PDB file of C-alpha atoms and ligand atoms in Angstrom:
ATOM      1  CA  UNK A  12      93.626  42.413  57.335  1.00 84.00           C
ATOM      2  CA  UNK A  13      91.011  44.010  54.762  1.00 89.00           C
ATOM      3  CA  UNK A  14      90.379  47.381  54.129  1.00 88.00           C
ATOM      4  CA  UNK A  15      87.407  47.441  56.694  1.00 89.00           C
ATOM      5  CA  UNK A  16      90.070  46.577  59.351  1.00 91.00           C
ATOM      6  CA  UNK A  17      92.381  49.218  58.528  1.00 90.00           C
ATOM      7  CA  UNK A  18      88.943  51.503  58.502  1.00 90.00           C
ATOM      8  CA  UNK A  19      87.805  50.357  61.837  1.00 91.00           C
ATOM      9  CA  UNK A  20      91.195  50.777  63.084  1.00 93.00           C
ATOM     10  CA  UNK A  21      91.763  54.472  62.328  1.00 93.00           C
ATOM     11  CA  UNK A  22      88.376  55.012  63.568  1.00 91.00           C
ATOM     12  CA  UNK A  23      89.668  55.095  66.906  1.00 93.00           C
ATOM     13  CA  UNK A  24      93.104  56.706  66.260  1.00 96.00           C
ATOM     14  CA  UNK A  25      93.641  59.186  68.656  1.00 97.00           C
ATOM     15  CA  UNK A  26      97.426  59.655  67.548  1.00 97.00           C
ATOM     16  CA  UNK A  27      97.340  63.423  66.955  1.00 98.00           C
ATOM     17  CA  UNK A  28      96.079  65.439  69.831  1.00 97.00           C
ATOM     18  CA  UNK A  29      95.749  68.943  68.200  1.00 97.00           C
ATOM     19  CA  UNK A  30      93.263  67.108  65.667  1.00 97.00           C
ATOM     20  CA  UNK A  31      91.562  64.580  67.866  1.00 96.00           C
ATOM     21  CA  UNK A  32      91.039  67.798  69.708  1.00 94.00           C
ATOM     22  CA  UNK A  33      89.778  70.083  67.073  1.00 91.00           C
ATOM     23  CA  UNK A  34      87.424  67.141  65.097  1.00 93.00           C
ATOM     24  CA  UNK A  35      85.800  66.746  68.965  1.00 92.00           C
ATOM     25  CA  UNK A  36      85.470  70.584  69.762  1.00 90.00           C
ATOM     26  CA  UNK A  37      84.114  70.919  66.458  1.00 87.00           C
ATOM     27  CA  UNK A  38      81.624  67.991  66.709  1.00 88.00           C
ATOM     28  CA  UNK A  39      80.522  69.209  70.026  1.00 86.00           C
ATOM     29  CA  UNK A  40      79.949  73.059  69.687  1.00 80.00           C
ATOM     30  CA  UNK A  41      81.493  74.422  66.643  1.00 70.00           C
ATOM     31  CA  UNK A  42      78.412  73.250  64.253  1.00 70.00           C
ATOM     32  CA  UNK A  43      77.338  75.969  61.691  1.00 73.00           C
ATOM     33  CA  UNK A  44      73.604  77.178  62.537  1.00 73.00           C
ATOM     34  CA  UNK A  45      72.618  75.518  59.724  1.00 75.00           C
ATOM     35  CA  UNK A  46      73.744  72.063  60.826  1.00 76.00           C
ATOM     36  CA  UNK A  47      72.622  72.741  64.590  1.00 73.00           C
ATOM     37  CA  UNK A  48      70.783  69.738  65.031  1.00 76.00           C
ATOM     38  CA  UNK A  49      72.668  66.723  63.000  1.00 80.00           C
ATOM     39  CA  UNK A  50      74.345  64.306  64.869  1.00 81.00           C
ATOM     40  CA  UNK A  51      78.370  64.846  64.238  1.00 85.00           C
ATOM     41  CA  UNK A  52      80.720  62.382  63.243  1.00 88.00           C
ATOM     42  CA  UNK A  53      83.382  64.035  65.108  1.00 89.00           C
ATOM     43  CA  UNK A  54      86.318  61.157  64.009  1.00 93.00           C
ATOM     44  CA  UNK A  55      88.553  59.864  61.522  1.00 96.00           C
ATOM     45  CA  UNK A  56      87.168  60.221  57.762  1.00 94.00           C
ATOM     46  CA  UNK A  57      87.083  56.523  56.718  1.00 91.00           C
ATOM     47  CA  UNK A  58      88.004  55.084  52.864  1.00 93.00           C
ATOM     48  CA  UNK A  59      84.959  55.215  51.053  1.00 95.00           C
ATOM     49  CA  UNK A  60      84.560  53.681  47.386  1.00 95.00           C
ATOM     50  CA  UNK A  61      84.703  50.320  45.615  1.00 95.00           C
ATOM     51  CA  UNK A  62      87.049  47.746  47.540  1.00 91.00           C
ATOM     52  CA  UNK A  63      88.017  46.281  44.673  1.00 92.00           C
ATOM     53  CA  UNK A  64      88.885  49.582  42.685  1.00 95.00           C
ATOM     54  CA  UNK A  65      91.939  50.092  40.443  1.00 96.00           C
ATOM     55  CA  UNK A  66      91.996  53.828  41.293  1.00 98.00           C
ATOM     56  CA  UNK A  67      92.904  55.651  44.215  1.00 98.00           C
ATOM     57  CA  UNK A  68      91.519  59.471  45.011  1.00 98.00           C
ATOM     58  CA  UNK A  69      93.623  60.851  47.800  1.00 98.00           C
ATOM     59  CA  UNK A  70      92.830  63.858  49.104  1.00 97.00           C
ATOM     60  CA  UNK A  71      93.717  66.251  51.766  1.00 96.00           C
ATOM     61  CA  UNK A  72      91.489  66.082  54.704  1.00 94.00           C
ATOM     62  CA  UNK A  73      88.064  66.102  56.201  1.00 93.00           C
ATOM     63  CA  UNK A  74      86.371  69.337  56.302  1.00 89.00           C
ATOM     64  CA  UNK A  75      85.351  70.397  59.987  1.00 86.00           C
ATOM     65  CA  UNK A  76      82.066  70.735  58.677  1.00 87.00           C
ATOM     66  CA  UNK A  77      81.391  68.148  55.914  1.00 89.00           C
ATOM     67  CA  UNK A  78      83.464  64.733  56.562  1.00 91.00           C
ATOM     68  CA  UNK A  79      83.775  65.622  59.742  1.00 90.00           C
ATOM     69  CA  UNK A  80      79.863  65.990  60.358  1.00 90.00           C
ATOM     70  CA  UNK A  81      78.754  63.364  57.346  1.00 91.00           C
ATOM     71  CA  UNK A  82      81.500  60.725  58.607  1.00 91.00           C
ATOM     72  CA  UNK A  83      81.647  60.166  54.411  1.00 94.00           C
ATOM     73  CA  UNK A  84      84.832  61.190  52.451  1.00 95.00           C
ATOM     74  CA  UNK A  85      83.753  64.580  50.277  1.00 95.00           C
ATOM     75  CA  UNK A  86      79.979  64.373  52.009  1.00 95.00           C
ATOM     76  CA  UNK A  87      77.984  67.391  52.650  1.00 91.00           C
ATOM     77  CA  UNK A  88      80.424  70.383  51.304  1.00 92.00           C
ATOM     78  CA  UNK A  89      81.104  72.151  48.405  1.00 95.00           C
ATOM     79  CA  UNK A  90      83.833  69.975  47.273  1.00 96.00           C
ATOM     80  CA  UNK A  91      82.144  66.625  47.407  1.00 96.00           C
ATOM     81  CA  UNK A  92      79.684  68.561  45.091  1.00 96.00           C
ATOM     82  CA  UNK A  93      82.159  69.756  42.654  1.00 98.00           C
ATOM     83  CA  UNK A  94      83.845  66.233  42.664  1.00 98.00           C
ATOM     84  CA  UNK A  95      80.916  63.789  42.983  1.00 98.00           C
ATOM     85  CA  UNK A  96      79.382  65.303  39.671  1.00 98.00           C
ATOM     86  CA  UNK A  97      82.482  64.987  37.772  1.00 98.00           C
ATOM     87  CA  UNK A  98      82.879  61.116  39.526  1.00 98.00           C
ATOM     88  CA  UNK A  99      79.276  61.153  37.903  1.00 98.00           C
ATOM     89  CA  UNK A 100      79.876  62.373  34.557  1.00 98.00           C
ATOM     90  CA  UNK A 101      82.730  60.527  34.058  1.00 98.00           C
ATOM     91  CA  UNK A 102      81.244  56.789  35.071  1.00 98.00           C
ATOM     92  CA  UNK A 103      82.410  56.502  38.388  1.00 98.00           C
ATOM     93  CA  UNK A 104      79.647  57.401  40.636  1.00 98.00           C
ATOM     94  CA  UNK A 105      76.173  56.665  39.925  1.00 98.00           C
ATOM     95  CA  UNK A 106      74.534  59.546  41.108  1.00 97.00           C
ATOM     96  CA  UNK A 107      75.876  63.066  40.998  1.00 97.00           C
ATOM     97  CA  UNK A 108      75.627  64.106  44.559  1.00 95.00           C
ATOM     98  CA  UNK A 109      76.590  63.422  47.928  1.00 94.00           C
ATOM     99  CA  UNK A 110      74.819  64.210  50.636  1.00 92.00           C
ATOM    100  CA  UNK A 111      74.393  62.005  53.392  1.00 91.00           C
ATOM    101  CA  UNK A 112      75.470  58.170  54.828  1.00 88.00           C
ATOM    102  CA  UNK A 113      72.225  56.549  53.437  1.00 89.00           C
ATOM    103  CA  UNK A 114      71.939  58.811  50.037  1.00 93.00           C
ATOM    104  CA  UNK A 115      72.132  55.785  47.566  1.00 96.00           C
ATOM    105  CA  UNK A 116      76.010  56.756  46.476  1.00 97.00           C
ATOM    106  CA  UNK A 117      78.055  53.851  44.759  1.00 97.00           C
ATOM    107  CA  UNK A 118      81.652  54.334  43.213  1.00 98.00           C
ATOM    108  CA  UNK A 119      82.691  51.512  40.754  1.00 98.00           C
ATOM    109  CA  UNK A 120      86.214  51.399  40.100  1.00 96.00           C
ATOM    110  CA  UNK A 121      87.679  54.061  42.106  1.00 97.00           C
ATOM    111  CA  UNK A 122      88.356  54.557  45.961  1.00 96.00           C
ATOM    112  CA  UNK A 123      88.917  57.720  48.541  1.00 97.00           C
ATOM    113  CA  UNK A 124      91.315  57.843  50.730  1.00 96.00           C
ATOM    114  CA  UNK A 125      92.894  61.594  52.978  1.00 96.00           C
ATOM    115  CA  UNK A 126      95.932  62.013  53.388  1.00 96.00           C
ATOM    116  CA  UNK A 127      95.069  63.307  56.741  1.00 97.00           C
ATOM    117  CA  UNK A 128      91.892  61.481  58.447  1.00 96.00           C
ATOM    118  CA  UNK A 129      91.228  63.823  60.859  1.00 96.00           C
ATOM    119  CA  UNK A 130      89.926  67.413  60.197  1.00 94.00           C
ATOM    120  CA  UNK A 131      92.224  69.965  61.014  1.00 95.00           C
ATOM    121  CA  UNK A 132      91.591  73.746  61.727  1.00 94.00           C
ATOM    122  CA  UNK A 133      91.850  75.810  58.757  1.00 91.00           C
ATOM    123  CA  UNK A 134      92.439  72.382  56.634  1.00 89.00           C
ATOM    124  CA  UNK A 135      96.287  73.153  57.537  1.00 94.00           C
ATOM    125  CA  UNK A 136      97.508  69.957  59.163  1.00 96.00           C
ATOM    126  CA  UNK A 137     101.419  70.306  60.489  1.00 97.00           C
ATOM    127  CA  UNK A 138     103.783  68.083  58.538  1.00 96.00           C
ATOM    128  CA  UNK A 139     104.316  65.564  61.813  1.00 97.00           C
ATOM    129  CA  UNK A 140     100.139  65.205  61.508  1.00 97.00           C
ATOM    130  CA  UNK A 141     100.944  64.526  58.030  1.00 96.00           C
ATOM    131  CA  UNK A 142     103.424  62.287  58.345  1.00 95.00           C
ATOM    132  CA  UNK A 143     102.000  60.571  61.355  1.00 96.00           C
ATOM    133  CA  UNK A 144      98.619  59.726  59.021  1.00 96.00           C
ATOM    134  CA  UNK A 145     100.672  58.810  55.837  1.00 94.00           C
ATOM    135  CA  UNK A 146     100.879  54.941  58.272  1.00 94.00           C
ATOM    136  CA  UNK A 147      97.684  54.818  57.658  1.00 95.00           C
ATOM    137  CA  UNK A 148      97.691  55.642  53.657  1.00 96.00           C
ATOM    138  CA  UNK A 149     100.605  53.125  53.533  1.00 95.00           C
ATOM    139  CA  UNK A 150      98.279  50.405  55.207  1.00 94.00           C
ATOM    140  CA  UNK A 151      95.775  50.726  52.473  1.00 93.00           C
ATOM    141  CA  UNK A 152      98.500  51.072  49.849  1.00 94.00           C
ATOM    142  CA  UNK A 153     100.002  47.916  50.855  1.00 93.00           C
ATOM    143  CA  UNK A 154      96.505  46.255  50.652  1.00 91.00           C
ATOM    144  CA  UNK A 155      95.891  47.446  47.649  1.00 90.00           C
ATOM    145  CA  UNK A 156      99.147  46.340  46.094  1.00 83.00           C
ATOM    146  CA  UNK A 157      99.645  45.541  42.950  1.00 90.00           C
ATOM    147  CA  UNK A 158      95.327  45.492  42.346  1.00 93.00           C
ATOM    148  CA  UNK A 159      96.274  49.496  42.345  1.00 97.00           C
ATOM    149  CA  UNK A 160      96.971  50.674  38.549  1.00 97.00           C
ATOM    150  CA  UNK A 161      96.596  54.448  39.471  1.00 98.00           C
ATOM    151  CA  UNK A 162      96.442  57.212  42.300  1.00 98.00           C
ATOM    152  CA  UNK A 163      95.176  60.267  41.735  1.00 98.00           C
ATOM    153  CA  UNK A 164      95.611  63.093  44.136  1.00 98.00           C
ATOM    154  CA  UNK A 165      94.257  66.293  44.905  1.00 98.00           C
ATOM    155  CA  UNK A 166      96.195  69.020  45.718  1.00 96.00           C
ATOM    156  CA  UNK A 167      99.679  68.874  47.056  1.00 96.00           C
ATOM    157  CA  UNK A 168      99.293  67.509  50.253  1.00 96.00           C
ATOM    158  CA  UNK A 169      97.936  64.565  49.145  1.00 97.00           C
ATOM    159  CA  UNK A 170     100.552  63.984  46.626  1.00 98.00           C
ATOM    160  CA  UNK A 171     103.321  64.269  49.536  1.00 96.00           C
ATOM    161  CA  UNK A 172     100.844  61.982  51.395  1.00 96.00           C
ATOM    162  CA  UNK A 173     101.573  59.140  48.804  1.00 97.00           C
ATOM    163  CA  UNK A 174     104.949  59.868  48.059  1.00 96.00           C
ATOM    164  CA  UNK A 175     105.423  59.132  51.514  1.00 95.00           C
ATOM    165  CA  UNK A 176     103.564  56.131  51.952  1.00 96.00           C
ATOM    166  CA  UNK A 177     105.179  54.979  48.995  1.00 96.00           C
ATOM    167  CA  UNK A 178     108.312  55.211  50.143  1.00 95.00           C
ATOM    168  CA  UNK A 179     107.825  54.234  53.422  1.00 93.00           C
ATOM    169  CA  UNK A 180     106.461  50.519  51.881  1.00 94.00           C
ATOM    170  CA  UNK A 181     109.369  50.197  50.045  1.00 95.00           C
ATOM    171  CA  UNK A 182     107.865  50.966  46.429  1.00 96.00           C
ATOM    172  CA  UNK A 183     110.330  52.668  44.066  1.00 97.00           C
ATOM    173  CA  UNK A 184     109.591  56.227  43.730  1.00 96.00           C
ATOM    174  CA  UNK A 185     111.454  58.632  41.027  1.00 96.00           C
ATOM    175  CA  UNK A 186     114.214  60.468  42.632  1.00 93.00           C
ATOM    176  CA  UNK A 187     114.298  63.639  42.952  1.00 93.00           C
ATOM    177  CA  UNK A 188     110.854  63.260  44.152  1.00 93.00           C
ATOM    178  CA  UNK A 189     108.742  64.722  41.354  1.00 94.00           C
ATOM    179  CA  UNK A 190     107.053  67.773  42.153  1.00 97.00           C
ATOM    180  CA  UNK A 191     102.978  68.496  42.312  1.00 98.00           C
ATOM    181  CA  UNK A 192     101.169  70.039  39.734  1.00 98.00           C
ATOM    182  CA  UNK A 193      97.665  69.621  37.781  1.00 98.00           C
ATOM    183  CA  UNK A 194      97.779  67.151  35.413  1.00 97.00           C
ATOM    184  CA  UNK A 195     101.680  66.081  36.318  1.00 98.00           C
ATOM    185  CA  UNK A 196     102.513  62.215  36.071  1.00 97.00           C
ATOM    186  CA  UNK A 197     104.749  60.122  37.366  1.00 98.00           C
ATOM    187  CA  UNK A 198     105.109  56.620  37.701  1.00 98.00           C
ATOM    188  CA  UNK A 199     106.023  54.401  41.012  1.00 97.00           C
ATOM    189  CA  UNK A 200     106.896  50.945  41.313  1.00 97.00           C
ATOM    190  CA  UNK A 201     105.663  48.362  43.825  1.00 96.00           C
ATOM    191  CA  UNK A 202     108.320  45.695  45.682  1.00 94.00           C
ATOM    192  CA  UNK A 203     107.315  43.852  42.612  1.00 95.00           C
ATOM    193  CA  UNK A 204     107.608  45.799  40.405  1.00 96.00           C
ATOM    194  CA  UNK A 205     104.069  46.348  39.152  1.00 96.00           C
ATOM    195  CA  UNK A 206     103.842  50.184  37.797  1.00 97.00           C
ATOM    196  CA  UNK A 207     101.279  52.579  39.548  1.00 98.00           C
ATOM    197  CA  UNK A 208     100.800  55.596  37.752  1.00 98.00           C
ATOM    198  CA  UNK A 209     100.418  58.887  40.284  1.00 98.00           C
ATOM    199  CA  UNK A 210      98.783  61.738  38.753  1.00 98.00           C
ATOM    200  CA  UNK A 211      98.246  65.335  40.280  1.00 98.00           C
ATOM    201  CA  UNK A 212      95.210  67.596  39.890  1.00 98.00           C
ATOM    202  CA  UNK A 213      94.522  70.669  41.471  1.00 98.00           C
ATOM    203  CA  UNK A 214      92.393  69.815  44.734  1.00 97.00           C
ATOM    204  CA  UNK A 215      88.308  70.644  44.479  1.00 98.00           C
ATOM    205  CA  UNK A 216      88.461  73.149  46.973  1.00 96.00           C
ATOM    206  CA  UNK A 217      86.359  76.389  46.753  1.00 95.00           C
ATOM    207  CA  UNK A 218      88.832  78.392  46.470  1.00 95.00           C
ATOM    208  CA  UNK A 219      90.484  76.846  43.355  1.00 97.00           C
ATOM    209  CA  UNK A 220      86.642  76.036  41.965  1.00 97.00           C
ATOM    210  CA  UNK A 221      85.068  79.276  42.397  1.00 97.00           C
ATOM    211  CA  UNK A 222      88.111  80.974  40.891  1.00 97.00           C
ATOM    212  CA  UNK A 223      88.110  79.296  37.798  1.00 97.00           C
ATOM    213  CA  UNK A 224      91.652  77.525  38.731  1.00 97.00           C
ATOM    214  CA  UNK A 225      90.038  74.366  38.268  1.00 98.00           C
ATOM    215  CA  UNK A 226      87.249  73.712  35.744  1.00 98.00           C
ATOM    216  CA  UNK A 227      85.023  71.095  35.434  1.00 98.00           C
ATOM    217  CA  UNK A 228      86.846  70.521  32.437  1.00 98.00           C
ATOM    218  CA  UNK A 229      89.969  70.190  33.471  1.00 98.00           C
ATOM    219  CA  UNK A 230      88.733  67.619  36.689  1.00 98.00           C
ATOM    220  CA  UNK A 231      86.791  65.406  33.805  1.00 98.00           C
ATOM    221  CA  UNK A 232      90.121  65.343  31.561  1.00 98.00           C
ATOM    222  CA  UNK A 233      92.144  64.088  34.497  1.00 98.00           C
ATOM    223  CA  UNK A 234      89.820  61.652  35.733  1.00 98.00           C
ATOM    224  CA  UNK A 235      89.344  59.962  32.378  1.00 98.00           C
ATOM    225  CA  UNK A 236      92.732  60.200  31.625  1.00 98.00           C
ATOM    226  CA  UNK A 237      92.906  57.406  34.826  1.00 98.00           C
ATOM    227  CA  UNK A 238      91.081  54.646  32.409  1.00 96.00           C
ATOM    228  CA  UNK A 239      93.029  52.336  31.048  1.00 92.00           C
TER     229      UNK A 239
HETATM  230 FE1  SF4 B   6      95.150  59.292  63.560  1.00 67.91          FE
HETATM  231 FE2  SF4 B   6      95.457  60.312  61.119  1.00 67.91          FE
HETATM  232 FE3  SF4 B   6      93.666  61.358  62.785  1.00 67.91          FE
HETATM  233 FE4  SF4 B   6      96.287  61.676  63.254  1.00 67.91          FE
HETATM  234  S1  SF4 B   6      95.110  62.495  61.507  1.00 67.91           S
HETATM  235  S2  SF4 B   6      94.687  61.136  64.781  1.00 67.91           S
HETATM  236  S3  SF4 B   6      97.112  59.691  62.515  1.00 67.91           S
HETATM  237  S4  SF4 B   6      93.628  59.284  61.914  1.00 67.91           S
END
């Protein structure tokens, strides 16, 4: 299997009904006036990035209104703006926005992944949703293997996300578990055991960006501090 399998196979998940649900209501009536008359995506938010990438962005999951309605990891919201230009500024992307499928956006070196593929209403997925998804982190984890050098993950949920995974492949992960935090690093171990770093940053939503809890700043310092 290759990442594109594992993509095209959550693409049909239908494994959690309260999401499958809510990403399909969503796709067929809830649309914002301003997006009245796009197309929806109304599924799972594939991988999007470099396949060969050292670097793993996980994040939390699609938004109803931008993943879900883009069908592009961090496409078409607020967040994707506030990350793509610091993917931008930092080397990874080679433009500084994403808007649509089709917009000309290349990563080099670094991949993104949700923790949960499927939007879910008020971005609160329940923790069997989460822990029914992390199969499919640990699939791309596992096909990664010992290519991956670091994951990165935004917000908290995410970092449960591949603590789980983790553990769930059999990698050796510090216990107690560590705990999240912005800019907090620990350090798990493949079967092999090849070291991947996994480093915590607060996640780009709104309401940590447009209160100043996360800076540009401090999302550039984080994201270089993932070269090697
Ligand atoms: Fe499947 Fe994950 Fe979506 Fe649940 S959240 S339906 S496991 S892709």
């Amino acid at each position: 299997a290759t990442l594109a399998d594992v993509d095209a196979r959550v693409s049909v998940c239908r494994a959690c009904p309260r999401l499958v649900d809510w990403r399909e209501t969503v796709a067929r009536q809830g649309r914002r006036a301003s997006f009245a008359n796009q197309p929806y995506w109304g599924r799972p938010g594939p991988s999007f990035g470099d396949p060969d990438a050292d670097a793993l962005i996980v994040g939390l999951a699609p938004a109803a209104n931008g993943t879900n309605r883009t069908g592009r990891m961090f496409t078409g919201d607020a967040s994707g703006d506030f990350l793509y230009a610091a993917l931008h500024r930092t080397g990874y992307a080679n433009q500084p926005t994403s808007v649509a499928a089709g917009d000309g956006l290349e990563l080099d070196g670094i991949r993104i992944v949700a923790a949960v593929r499927c939007a879910p209403p008020a971005n609160a997925p329940t923790p069997s949703e989460r822990a029914t998804c992390a199969t499919w982190l640990g699939r791309d984890l596992d096909l990664l293997g010992d290519r991956l050098r670091v994951i990165m993950t935004l917000g908290e949920i995410g970092w449960r996300g591949a603590l789980a995974a983790a553990t769930t492949l059999g990698w050796d992960v510090p216990r107690p578990r560590p705990r999240f935090g912005h800019a907090v690093e620990t350090t798990l171990r493949t079967p092999t055991g090849h070291p991947v770093r996994l480093v915590g940053c607060f996640h780009v939503s709104p309401h940590n960006t447009y209160t100043g809890r996360l800076t540009p700043d401090m999302l550039d310092a984080v994201l270089a501090s993932l070269r090697p």
